[in-house]
Amino acid sequence: RGEVPLVTATRVYVTDRRGVRAYALPSGRMASRLDAPARAHIVSPSPDGRHFALATFGTPDHFFLVDTATGDVRPIEDPVIDLIGWLAHDRLAMRTRQDLVILDMGLRVRHRVRGFTADNSIVAGSRILSVDGRALQALEPGARSPRRAGRIPRNTWLIAPLH
């Protein structure tokens, strides 16, 4: 019972009022449980599994960083409006109203791209792909701004990169 915000090749993540449970696939056995903020609708595990970035419903949504070893839950204080994803095991990309910020596990800003107002973004390897109007953009590691990568049909949303 609960919401299923994420399914990967090896895990199903279920959230409810008690926290987050991860079930192993294909067995369906519970692999882990975290007493995290209630009713998370976004669960994004770091590549090494040591942290989760979570978003819970609210006005605005509330974002948290969870240490899976200790269960420590820390709110992300910046006025975040979108969780983009993990660029590395210790770098989390998030969008504020005007900027893209890359946070470390101490929740310190390690990189900021000013004026980043893309409608939709995803992590694709070490790049961030985004949609801004009818343009597909690519932000390379360390770049100060995204470069235009092509045109796309109106109302296109990025879902996941193909590997």
Coordinates of C-alpha atoms in Angstrom, one line a residue:
R1 CA 0.0 0.0 0.0
G2 CA 1.1 3.5 -0.8
E3 CA 2.4 5.5 -3.7
V4 CA 5.0 4.1 -6.1
P5 CA 7.1 7.1 -7.2
L6 CA 10.0 5.1 -8.7
V7 CA 10.6 1.7 -10.3
T8 CA 14.2 0.8 -11.3
A9 CA 15.6 -2.4 -12.8
T10 CA 16.3 -3.7 -9.3
R11 CA 13.9 -1.9 -6.9
V12 CA 10.4 -0.7 -6.4
Y13 CA 10.1 2.3 -4.1
V14 CA 6.8 2.8 -2.1
T15 CA 6.0 5.8 0.0
D16 CA 3.2 6.4 2.6
R17 CA 2.6 8.2 5.8
R18 CA 5.5 6.3 7.5
G19 CA 8.3 6.9 5.0
V20 CA 9.9 5.0 2.1
R21 CA 10.2 1.3 1.6
A22 CA 12.4 -0.3 -1.1
Y23 CA 11.5 -3.8 -2.4
A24 CA 13.9 -5.9 -4.3
L25 CA 13.0 -7.1 -7.8
P26 CA 12.1 -9.7 -8.9
S27 CA 11.6 -11.3 -5.4
G28 CA 9.4 -8.5 -4.0
R29 CA 11.2 -8.8 -0.6
M30 CA 11.6 -5.6 1.4
A31 CA 15.2 -4.5 0.9
S32 CA 15.2 -1.3 3.1
R33 CA 12.9 1.0 5.0
L34 CA 13.5 4.7 5.9
D35 CA 11.4 6.7 8.3
A36 CA 11.5 9.7 6.0
P37 CA 9.1 12.6 5.5
A38 CA 5.6 11.3 4.9
R39 CA 4.0 10.9 1.5
A40 CA 7.0 11.6 -0.8
H41 CA 5.9 11.8 -4.4
I42 CA 9.5 12.0 -5.7
V43 CA 12.2 9.5 -4.6
S44 CA 15.6 9.9 -6.3
P45 CA 18.3 7.6 -4.9
S46 CA 21.9 8.7 -5.4
P47 CA 23.9 6.4 -7.8
D48 CA 25.7 4.8 -4.8
G49 CA 22.4 4.4 -2.8
R50 CA 23.8 6.4 0.2
H51 CA 21.3 9.2 -0.2
F52 CA 17.8 9.9 -1.3
A53 CA 16.5 13.2 -2.6
L54 CA 12.8 13.4 -1.8
A55 CA 9.9 15.8 -2.5
T56 CA 6.7 15.8 -0.5
F57 CA 3.4 17.4 -1.4
G58 CA 2.9 20.9 -0.1
T59 CA 2.6 24.5 -1.2
P60 CA 5.2 24.7 -2.5
D61 CA 6.6 21.1 -2.5
H62 CA 9.1 20.4 0.3
F63 CA 12.4 18.9 -0.7
F64 CA 14.7 16.8 1.6
L65 CA 18.0 15.0 1.5
V66 CA 18.1 11.7 3.4
D67 CA 21.2 9.7 4.5
T68 CA 20.2 6.1 4.1
A69 CA 22.8 4.8 6.5
T70 CA 21.8 7.0 9.5
G71 CA 18.3 8.0 8.5
D72 CA 19.2 11.6 9.0
V73 CA 16.7 13.8 7.1
R74 CA 17.7 17.4 6.2
P75 CA 15.4 19.9 4.5
I76 CA 16.7 21.6 1.4
E77 CA 16.1 25.3 2.3
D78 CA 16.6 26.9 -1.2
P79 CA 13.3 27.8 -2.8
V80 CA 13.5 24.7 -5.0
I81 CA 10.8 24.1 -7.6
D82 CA 12.2 21.1 -9.4
L83 CA 14.4 18.1 -8.6
I84 CA 16.5 17.3 -11.7
G85 CA 18.6 14.4 -10.6
W86 CA 22.1 13.2 -9.6
L87 CA 25.2 14.2 -11.5
A88 CA 27.4 12.0 -9.3
H89 CA 27.0 10.1 -6.0
D90 CA 27.5 13.4 -4.2
R91 CA 26.1 16.1 -6.5
L92 CA 22.4 16.8 -6.8
A93 CA 20.9 19.1 -9.5
M94 CA 17.9 21.2 -8.6
R95 CA 16.1 24.2 -10.2
T96 CA 15.1 27.3 -8.4
R97 CA 12.9 30.0 -9.9
Q98 CA 15.8 31.6 -11.8
D99 CA 18.8 29.3 -11.4
L100 CA 20.1 25.7 -11.7
V101 CA 22.0 24.8 -8.6
I102 CA 24.3 21.8 -8.0
L103 CA 24.4 20.9 -4.3
D104 CA 26.9 18.7 -2.4
M105 CA 25.9 16.4 0.4
G106 CA 26.4 19.2 2.9
L107 CA 23.7 21.1 0.9
R108 CA 26.2 23.7 -0.2
V109 CA 26.0 25.2 -3.7
R110 CA 28.9 23.9 -5.7
H111 CA 27.8 25.3 -9.1
R112 CA 25.1 27.8 -10.1
V113 CA 23.8 28.5 -13.6
R114 CA 22.1 31.9 -13.5
G115 CA 19.0 32.5 -15.6
F116 CA 18.2 28.8 -16.1
T117 CA 14.4 28.8 -16.7
A118 CA 13.9 25.6 -18.6
D119 CA 10.4 24.1 -18.5
N120 CA 11.6 20.5 -18.0
S121 CA 15.1 19.0 -17.4
I122 CA 16.7 15.6 -16.9
V123 CA 20.2 14.2 -16.2
A124 CA 21.7 12.3 -19.1
G125 CA 25.1 11.0 -18.0
S126 CA 27.2 14.1 -17.0
R127 CA 25.0 16.5 -19.0
I128 CA 21.6 18.1 -18.2
L129 CA 19.2 18.1 -21.0
S130 CA 16.3 20.6 -20.9
V131 CA 13.4 22.0 -22.8
D132 CA 12.9 25.7 -23.1
G133 CA 10.0 26.5 -25.4
R134 CA 10.7 24.6 -28.6
A135 CA 14.5 24.3 -28.1
L136 CA 16.3 21.3 -26.7
Q137 CA 19.3 22.4 -24.6
A138 CA 22.3 20.6 -23.2
L139 CA 24.3 21.8 -20.2
E140 CA 27.8 20.4 -20.1
P141 CA 29.6 19.9 -16.8
G142 CA 31.0 23.2 -15.4
A143 CA 29.3 25.3 -18.2
R144 CA 28.0 28.7 -17.4
S145 CA 24.9 28.3 -19.6
P146 CA 23.3 25.6 -21.7
R147 CA 23.9 25.3 -25.5
R148 CA 21.1 24.8 -28.0
A149 CA 21.1 21.2 -29.1
G150 CA 18.1 21.3 -31.5
R151 CA 14.5 22.1 -32.1
I152 CA 11.6 20.0 -30.8
P153 CA 7.8 20.0 -31.2
R154 CA 5.8 22.3 -29.0
N155 CA 4.7 20.8 -25.6
T156 CA 7.4 18.2 -25.6
W157 CA 8.5 16.8 -22.2
L158 CA 11.7 14.9 -21.4
I159 CA 11.0 11.7 -19.5
A160 CA 14.3 9.7 -19.4
P161 CA 17.5 9.5 -21.3
L162 CA 18.3 6.4 -23.4
H163 CA 21.6 4.7 -22.5

